[in-house]
XYZ file of C-alpha atoms in Angstrom:
546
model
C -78.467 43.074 -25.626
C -75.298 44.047 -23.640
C -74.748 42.280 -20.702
C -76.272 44.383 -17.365
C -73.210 43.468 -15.266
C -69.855 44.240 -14.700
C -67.306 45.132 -11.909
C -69.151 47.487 -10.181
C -66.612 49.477 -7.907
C -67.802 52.848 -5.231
C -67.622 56.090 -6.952
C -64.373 58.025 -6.012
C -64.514 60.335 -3.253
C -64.156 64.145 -3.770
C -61.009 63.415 -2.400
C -59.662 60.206 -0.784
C -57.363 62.062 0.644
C -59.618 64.493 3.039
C -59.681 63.593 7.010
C -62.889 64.129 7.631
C -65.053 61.305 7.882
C -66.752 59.752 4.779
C -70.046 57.971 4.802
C -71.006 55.363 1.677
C -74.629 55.647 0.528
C -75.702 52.183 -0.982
C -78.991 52.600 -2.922
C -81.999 50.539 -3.938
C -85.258 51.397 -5.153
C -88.979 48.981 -5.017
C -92.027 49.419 -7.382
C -90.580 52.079 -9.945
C -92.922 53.122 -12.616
C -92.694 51.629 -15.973
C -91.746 53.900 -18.604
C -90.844 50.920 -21.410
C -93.328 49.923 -24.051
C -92.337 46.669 -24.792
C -89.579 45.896 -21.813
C -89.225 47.482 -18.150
C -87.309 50.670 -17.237
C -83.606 51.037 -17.247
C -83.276 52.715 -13.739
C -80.097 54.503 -12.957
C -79.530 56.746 -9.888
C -78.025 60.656 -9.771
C -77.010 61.877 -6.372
C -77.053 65.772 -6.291
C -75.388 67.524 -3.152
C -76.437 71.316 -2.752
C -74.092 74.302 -2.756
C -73.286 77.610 -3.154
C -77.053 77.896 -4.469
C -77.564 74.715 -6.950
C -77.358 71.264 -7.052
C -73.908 69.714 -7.777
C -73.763 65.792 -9.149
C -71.520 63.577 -6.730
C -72.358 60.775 -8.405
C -74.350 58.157 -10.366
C -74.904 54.437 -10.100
C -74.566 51.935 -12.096
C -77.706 51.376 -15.036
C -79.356 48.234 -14.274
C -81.699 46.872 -17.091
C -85.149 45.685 -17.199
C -85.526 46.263 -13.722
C -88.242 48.206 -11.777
C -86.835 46.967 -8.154
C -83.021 47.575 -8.991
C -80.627 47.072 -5.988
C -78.011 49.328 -7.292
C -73.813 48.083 -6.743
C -72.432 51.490 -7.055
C -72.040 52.918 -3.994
C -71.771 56.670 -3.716
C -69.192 57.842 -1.055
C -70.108 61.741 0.504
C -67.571 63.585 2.663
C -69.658 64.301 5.867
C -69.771 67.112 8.078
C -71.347 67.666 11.203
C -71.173 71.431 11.743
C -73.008 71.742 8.221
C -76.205 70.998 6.662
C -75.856 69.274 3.479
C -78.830 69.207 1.938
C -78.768 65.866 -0.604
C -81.238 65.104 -3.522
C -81.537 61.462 -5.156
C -82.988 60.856 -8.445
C -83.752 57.918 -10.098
C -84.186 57.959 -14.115
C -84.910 55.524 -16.786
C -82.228 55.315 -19.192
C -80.969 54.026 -22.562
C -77.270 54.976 -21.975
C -75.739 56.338 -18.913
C -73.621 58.713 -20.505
C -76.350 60.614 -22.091
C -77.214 64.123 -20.470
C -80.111 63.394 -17.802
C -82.257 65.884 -20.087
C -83.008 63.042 -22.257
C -84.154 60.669 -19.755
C -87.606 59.491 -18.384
C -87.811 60.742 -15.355
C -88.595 58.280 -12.192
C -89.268 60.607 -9.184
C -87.034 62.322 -6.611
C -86.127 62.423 -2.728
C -84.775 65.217 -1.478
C -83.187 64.958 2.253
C -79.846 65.741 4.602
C -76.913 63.674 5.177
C -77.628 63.777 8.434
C -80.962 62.374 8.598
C -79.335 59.429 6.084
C -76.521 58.692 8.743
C -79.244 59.230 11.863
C -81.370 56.396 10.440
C -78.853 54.325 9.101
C -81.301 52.766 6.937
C -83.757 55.468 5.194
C -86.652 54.542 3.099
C -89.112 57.102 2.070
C -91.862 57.364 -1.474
C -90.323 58.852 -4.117
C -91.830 62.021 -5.383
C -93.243 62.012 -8.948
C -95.670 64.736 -10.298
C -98.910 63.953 -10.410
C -98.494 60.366 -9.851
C -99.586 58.997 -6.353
C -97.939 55.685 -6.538
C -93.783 56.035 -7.976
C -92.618 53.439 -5.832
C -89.803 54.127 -2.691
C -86.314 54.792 -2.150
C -83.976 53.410 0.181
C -80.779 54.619 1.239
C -78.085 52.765 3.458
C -75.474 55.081 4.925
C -72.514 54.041 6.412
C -69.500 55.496 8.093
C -66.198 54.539 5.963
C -62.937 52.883 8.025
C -59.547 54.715 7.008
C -58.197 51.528 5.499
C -57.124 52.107 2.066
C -56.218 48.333 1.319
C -57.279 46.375 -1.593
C -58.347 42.843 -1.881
C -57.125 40.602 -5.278
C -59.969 38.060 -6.078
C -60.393 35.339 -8.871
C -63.464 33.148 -8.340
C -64.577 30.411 -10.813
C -67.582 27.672 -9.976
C -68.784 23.949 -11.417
C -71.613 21.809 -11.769
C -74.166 24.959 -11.011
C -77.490 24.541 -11.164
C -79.126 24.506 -15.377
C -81.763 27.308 -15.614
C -82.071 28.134 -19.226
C -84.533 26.096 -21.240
C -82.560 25.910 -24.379
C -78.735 26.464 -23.061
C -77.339 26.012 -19.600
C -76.830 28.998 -17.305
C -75.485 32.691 -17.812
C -74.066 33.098 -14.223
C -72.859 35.414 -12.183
C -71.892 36.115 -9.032
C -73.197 39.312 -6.099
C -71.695 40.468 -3.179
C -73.526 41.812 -0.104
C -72.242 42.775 3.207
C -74.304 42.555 6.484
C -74.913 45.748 8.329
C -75.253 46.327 12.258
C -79.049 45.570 11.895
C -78.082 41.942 10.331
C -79.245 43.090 6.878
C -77.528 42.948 3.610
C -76.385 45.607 1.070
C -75.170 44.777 -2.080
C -71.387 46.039 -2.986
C -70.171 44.446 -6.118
C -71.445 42.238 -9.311
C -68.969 40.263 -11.169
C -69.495 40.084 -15.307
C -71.726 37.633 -16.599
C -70.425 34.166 -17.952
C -72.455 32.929 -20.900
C -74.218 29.401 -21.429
C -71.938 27.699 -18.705
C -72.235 25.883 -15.733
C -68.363 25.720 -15.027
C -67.836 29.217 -15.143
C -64.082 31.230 -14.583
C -64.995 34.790 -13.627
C -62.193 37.653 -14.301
C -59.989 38.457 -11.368
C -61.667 41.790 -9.617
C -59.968 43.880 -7.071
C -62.323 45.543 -3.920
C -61.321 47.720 -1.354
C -61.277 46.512 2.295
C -63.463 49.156 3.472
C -65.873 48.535 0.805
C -65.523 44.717 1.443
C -66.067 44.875 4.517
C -65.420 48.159 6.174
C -62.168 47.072 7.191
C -63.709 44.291 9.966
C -62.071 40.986 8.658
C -64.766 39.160 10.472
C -67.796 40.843 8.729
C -70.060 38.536 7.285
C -70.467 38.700 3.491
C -73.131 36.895 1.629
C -72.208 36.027 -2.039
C -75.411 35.318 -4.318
C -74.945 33.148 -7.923
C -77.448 34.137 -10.470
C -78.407 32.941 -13.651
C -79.335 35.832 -15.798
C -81.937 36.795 -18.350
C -82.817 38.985 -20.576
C -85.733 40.412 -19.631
C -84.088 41.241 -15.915
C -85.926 38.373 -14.305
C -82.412 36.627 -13.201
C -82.498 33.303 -11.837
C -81.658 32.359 -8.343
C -78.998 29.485 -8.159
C -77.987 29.494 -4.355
C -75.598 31.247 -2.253
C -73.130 30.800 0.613
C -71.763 32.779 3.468
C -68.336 33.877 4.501
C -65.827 36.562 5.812
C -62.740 37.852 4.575
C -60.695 36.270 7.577
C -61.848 33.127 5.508
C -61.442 34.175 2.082
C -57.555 34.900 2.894
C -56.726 31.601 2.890
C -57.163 30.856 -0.420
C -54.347 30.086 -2.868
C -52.189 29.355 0.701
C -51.376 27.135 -1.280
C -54.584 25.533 -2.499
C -58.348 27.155 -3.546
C -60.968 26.644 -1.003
C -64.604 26.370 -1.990
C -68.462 26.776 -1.025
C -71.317 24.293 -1.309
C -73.229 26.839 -3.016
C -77.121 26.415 -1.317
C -80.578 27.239 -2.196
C -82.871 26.855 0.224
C -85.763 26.582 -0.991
C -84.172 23.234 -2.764
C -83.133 22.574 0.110
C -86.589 22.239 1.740
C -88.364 20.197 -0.541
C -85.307 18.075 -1.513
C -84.479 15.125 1.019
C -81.105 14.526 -1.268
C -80.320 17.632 -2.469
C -76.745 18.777 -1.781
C -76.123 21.579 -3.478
C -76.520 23.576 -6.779
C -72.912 23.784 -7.361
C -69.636 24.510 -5.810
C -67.706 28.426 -5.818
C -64.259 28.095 -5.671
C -61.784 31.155 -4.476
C -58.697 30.365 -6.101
C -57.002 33.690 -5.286
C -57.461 36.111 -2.328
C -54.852 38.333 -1.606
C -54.883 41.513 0.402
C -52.470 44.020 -1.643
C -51.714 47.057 0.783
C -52.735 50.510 -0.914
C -51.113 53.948 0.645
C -53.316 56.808 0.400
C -52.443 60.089 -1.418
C -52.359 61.977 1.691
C -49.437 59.242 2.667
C -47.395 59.879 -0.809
C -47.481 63.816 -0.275
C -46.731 63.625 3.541
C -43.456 61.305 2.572
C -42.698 64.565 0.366
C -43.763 63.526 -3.016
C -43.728 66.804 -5.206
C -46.337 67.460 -8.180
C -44.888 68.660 -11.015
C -47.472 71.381 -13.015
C -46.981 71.916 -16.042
C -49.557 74.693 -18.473
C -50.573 74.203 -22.140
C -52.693 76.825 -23.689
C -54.565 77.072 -26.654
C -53.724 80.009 -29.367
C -55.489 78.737 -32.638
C -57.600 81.231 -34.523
C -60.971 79.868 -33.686
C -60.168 81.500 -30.011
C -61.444 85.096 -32.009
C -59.044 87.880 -32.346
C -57.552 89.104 -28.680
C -58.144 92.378 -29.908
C -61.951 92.001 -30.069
C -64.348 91.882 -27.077
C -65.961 88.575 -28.322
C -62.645 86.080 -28.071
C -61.547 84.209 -25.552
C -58.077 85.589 -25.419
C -59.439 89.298 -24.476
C -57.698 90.392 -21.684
C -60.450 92.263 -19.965
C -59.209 94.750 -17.187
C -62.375 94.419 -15.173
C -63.050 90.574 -15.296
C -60.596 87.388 -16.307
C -61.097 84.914 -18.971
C -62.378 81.945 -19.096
C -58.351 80.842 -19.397
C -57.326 83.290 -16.733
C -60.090 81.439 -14.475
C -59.435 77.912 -15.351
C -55.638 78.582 -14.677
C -55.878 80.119 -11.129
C -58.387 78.225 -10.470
C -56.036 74.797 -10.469
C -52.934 76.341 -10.137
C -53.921 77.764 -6.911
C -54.416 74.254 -5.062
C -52.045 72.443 -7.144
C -49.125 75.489 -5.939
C -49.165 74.236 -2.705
C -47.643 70.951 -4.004
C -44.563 72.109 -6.032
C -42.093 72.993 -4.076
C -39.799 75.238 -6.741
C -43.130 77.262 -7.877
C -41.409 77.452 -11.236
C -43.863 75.577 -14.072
C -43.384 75.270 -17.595
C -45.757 76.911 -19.762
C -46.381 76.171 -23.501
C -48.780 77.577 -26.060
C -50.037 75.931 -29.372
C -51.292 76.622 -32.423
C -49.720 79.833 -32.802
C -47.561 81.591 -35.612
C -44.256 83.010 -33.805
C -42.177 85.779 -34.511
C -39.820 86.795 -36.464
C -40.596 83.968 -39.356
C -44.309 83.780 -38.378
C -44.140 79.990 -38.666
C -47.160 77.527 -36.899
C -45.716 76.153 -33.506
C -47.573 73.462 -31.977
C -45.365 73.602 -28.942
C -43.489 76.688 -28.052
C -42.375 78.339 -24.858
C -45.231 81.092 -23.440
C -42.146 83.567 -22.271
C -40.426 82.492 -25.600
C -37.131 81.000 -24.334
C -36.962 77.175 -25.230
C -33.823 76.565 -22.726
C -36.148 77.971 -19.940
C -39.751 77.956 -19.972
C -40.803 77.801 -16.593
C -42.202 80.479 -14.866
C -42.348 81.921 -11.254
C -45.715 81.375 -9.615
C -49.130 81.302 -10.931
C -48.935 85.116 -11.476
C -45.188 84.860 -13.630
C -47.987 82.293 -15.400
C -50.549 84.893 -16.036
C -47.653 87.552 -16.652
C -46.107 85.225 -19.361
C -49.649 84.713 -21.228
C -50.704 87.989 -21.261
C -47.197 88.922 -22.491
C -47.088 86.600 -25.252
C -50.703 87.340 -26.673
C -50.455 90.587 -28.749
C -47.068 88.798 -30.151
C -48.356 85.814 -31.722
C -50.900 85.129 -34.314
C -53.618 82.775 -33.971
C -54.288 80.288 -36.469
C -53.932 76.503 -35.687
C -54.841 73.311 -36.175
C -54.992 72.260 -32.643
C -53.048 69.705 -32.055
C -51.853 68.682 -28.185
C -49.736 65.328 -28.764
C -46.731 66.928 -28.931
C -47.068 69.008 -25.155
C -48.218 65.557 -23.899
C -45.174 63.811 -25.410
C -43.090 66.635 -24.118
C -44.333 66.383 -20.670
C -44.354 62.599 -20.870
C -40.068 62.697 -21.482
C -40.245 64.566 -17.841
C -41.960 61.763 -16.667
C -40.106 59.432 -18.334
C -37.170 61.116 -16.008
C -38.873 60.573 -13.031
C -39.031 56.807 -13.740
C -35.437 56.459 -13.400
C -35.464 57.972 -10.044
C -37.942 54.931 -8.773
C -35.063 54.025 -6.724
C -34.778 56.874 -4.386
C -36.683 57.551 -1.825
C -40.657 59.591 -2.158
C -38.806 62.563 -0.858
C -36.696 62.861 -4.288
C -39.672 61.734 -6.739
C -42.102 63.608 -8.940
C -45.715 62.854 -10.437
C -46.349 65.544 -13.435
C -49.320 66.855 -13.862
C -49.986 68.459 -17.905
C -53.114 71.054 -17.731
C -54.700 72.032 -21.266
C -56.362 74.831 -21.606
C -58.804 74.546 -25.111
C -61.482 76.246 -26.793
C -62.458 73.267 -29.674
C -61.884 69.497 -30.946
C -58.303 68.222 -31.094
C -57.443 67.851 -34.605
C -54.385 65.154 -34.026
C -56.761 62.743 -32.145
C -55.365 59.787 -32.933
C -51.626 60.862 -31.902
C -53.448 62.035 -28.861
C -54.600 58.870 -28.086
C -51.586 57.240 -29.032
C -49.774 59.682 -26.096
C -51.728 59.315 -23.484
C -51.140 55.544 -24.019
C -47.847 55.664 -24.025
C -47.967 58.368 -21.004
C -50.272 56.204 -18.967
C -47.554 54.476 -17.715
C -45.622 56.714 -16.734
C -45.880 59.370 -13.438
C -48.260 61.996 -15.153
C -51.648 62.937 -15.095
C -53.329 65.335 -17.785
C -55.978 67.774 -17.452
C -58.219 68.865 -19.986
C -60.061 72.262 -19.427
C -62.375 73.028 -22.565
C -63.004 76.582 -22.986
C -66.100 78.376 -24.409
C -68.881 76.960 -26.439
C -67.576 74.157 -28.877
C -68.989 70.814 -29.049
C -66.623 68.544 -27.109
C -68.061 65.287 -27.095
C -64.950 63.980 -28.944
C -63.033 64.612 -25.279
C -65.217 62.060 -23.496
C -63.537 59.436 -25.632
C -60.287 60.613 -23.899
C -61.450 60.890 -20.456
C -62.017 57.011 -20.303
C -63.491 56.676 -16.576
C -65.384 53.440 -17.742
C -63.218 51.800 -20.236
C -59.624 52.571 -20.649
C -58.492 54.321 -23.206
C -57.220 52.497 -27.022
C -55.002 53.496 -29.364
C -55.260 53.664 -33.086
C -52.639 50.506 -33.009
C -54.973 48.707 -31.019
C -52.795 49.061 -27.246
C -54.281 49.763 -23.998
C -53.794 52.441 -21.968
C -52.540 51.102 -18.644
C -54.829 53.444 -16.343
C -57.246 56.217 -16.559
C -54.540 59.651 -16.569
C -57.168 62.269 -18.228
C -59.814 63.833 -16.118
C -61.654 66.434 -18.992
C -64.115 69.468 -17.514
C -66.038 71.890 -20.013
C -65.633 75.539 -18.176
C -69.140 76.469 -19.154
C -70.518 73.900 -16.560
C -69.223 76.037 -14.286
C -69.341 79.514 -14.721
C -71.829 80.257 -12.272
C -69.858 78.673 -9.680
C -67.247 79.339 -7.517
C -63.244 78.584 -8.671
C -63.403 76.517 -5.779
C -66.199 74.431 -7.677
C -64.264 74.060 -11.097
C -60.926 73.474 -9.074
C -62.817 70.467 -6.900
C -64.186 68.947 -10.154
C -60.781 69.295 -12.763
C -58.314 67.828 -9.609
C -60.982 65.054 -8.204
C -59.092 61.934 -10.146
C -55.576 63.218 -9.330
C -55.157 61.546 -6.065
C -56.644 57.884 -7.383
C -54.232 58.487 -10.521
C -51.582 59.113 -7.941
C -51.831 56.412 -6.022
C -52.919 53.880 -8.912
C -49.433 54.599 -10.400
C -47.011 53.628 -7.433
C -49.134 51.246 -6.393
C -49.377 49.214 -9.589
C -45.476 49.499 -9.252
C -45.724 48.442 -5.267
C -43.922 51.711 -4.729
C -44.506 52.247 -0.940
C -43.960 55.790 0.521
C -40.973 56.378 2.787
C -40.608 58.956 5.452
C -38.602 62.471 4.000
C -34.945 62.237 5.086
């Protein structure tokens, strides 16, 4: 059985870089129904917000196994605003894998309420609603105002002589986080892996943001829990111990400092008990973080850059039914997933001039396959003038070209990647005179170089770039998720590791009854995280524009 715990970070906000206020909902759950035959439910909780007439996912927690009283890590952060009523609905679901669509899940029960009755109460617990079932157990939800603080905190924790608990090993430990609230409370905030059949274990270094630390008070009391844990979800309590962050900072200044770690019920009955082990902090370092919002106010530009696809299995543009038909009454699905992004992301280039690429194509005169060519056909100047010179260019170059394929993307990623590669070398100048690229696909079905695909966006995630993946119509795209690698980063056929997370990958269909606003809010959500990851992994600080 896989292990139920790992670095368990707060879901990304819409966008970290919005001044309005943000509020973190921390979630746990008592007395779910059992849906298991021969083990407990799986719980995992979705976090619907509703507008423009449906319910939109903001986010999901964490899965915790063989639990029916789960205490979930994974925060979900909500931008909050007064002069609105946002209506929120939680559900809670017993599942085998939290990728799967929510379709295929047993179904725990529901609470529907408002973000404002969440961040009236503070602390909101309520039945959850199940049909016909009188008893589903209750909800509660924790809402918090977030600080501004955008910091993060380096940890490495390891521990010795802890407590045995298993009958035929020692103990699979691990270690929770909780931070008190106002009403002296705690909510848990972050789980560290689990360490098998030790008691001297080394946990992995983790990194936490001050605000979800702590909210930014330095003072705040945090509560850190050791486990030992089972199988069957019935983890073992070893002890705990108390501290703050003001604390924690001195660690590794120059030496670790360390925790009697306590259980108090040993405690009690014990007259020599001392302790069930000792936590050491060997490294605690505050690493400061500049928020997106800091980058583009210092006069970073974004760089856009449009890939579209023209392989066969688009239909012929001539006929009603493919996805190239230029419709004089209603855009495309590419028309709409262009504008859509190019809209927002115009504001950010300050040229307006974008270079714009088809694929899978054969070109005039020799009618030879192209899996990169220039949309206005000239390869010494591909950019076009606006998001309309965009549209003119595509429209232009459709009744020129034949479709036919295979569709293969590595090469525009590569291309765009040598752009980046160009910004690099300007590192040394100030924000003002530095670019981030940003690649958007446009695609109707399964990339057929995957594995040079994956070797590109490892090579690319180093670099100043960002790709988005737009699939278009009704293919099967579950071969994208692998690229979109939000839990584990992405691998290459040669076995490397992608540095970060750069591809963010949105089927249109989700949202064609919604607003451009919608699919624009969705395909752009990980850009300013990606943004910020990148300089700040290279302690790149912004600088004021000249």
């Amino acid at each position: 059985m896989a292990q139920p715990y790992a670095t368990a970070a707060p879901s990304a906000p819409t966008n970290p870089t919005n001044l309005v206020t943000q509020v973190q909902l921390s979630i746990s759950c008592k007395g779910l129904i059992n849906k298991d035959t021969f083990s407990k439910s799986d719980p995992l909780a979705v976090v619907h917000l509703f507008s423009g007439n449906q319910w939109i996912e903001v986010g999901r927690t964490e899965q915790i196994k063989d639990n029916l009283n789960p205490n979930f890590a994974k925060s979900i952060i909500v931008d909050y605003h007064f002069e609105e009523l946002q209506k929120l609905k939680f559900s809670v679901y017993d599942i085998d894998d939290p990728k799967e669509n929510l379709s295929k899940a047993d179904f725990l029960g529901n609470l529907e309420t408002t973000l404002g009755q969440l961040v009236s109460s503070q602390k909101y617990s309520k039945p959850l609603q199940l049909p016909k079932t009188t008893n589903a157990g209750t909800i509660t939800i924790a809402a918090e105002e977030l600080a501004t603080n955008h910091d993060l905190v380096d940890f490495t924790f390891r521990a010795t002589k802890l407590d045995k608990k298993d009958f035929f090993g020692k103990s699979d430990p691990y270690l929770e986080f909780s931070k008190a609230k106002e009403d002296g409370s705690f909510v848990v905030f972050h789980r560290t892996e689990v360490v098998k059949n030790t008691l001297n274990p080394s946990w992995k270094p983790f990194q936490l943001s001050v605000v979800n630390l702590c909210n930014a008070d330095l003072n705040r009391t945090i509560k850190v829990d050791c486990y030992d844990w089972d199988s069957d979800g019935s983890n073992d309590f070893i002890g705990q111990f108390t501290t703050n962050l003001n604390e924690m900072e001195k660690a590794g200044k120059p030496h670790e400092i360390s925790w009697p770690c306590i259980n108090p019920k040993k405690m009690s009955k014990k007259k020599n008990y001392n302790n069930s082990g000792i936590i050491y902090l060997s490294r605690c370092e505050i690493l400061k973080r500049y928020s997106f919002l800091d980058f583009i106010s210092a006069g970073l530009q974004l760089n856009f850059s449009v890939a579209i696809d023209f392989t066969a299995s688009n239909g012929h543009p001539a006929q009603n039914t493919s996805l190239h038909y230029i419709n004089p009454y209603q855009p495309n699905e590419y028309l709409k997933a262009l504008t859509a992004v190019g809209q927002i992301i115009q504001d950010y280039d300050r040229d307006n001039l974008y270079p714009c690429y088809g694929f899978g194509a054969k070109l005039p005169p020799n009618n030879q396959v192209s899996h990169m060519f220039a949309l206005n056909f000239n390869p010494q100047n591909p950019y076009c003038a606006g998001i309309q010179g965009i549209v003119q260019a595509y429209q232009s170059c459709l009744p020129s070209v034949t479709l036919y394929g295979p569709t293969n993307v590595s090469p525009v990623i590569n291309h765009v990647a040598s752009f980046a590669r160009q910004s690099v070398a300007a590192e040394v100048r100030p924000i003002s005179e530095q670019s981030y690229h940003i690649l958007l696909i446009l695609t109707d079905g399964v990339i057929s170089d995957m594995d040079q695909t994956k070797t590109a966006i490892v090579e690319a995630s180093s670099l100043p770039m960002s790709i988005i993946i737009v699939g278009v119509g009704a293919a099967d795209f579950d071969m994208m998720e692998e690229l979109d690698a939000d839990d584990n980063l992405l691998t290459s056929p040669s076995g490397k590791r992608a540095q970060r997370d750069i591809v963010q990958f949105v089927p249109f269909r989700d949202f064609q009854n919604s607003s451009p606003a919608a699919l624009a809010k969705c395909v752009l959500a990980e850009v300013p995280e990606q943004v910020t990851g990148y300089f700040g992994s290279r302690h790149i600080a912004p600088t004021p524009r000249r």
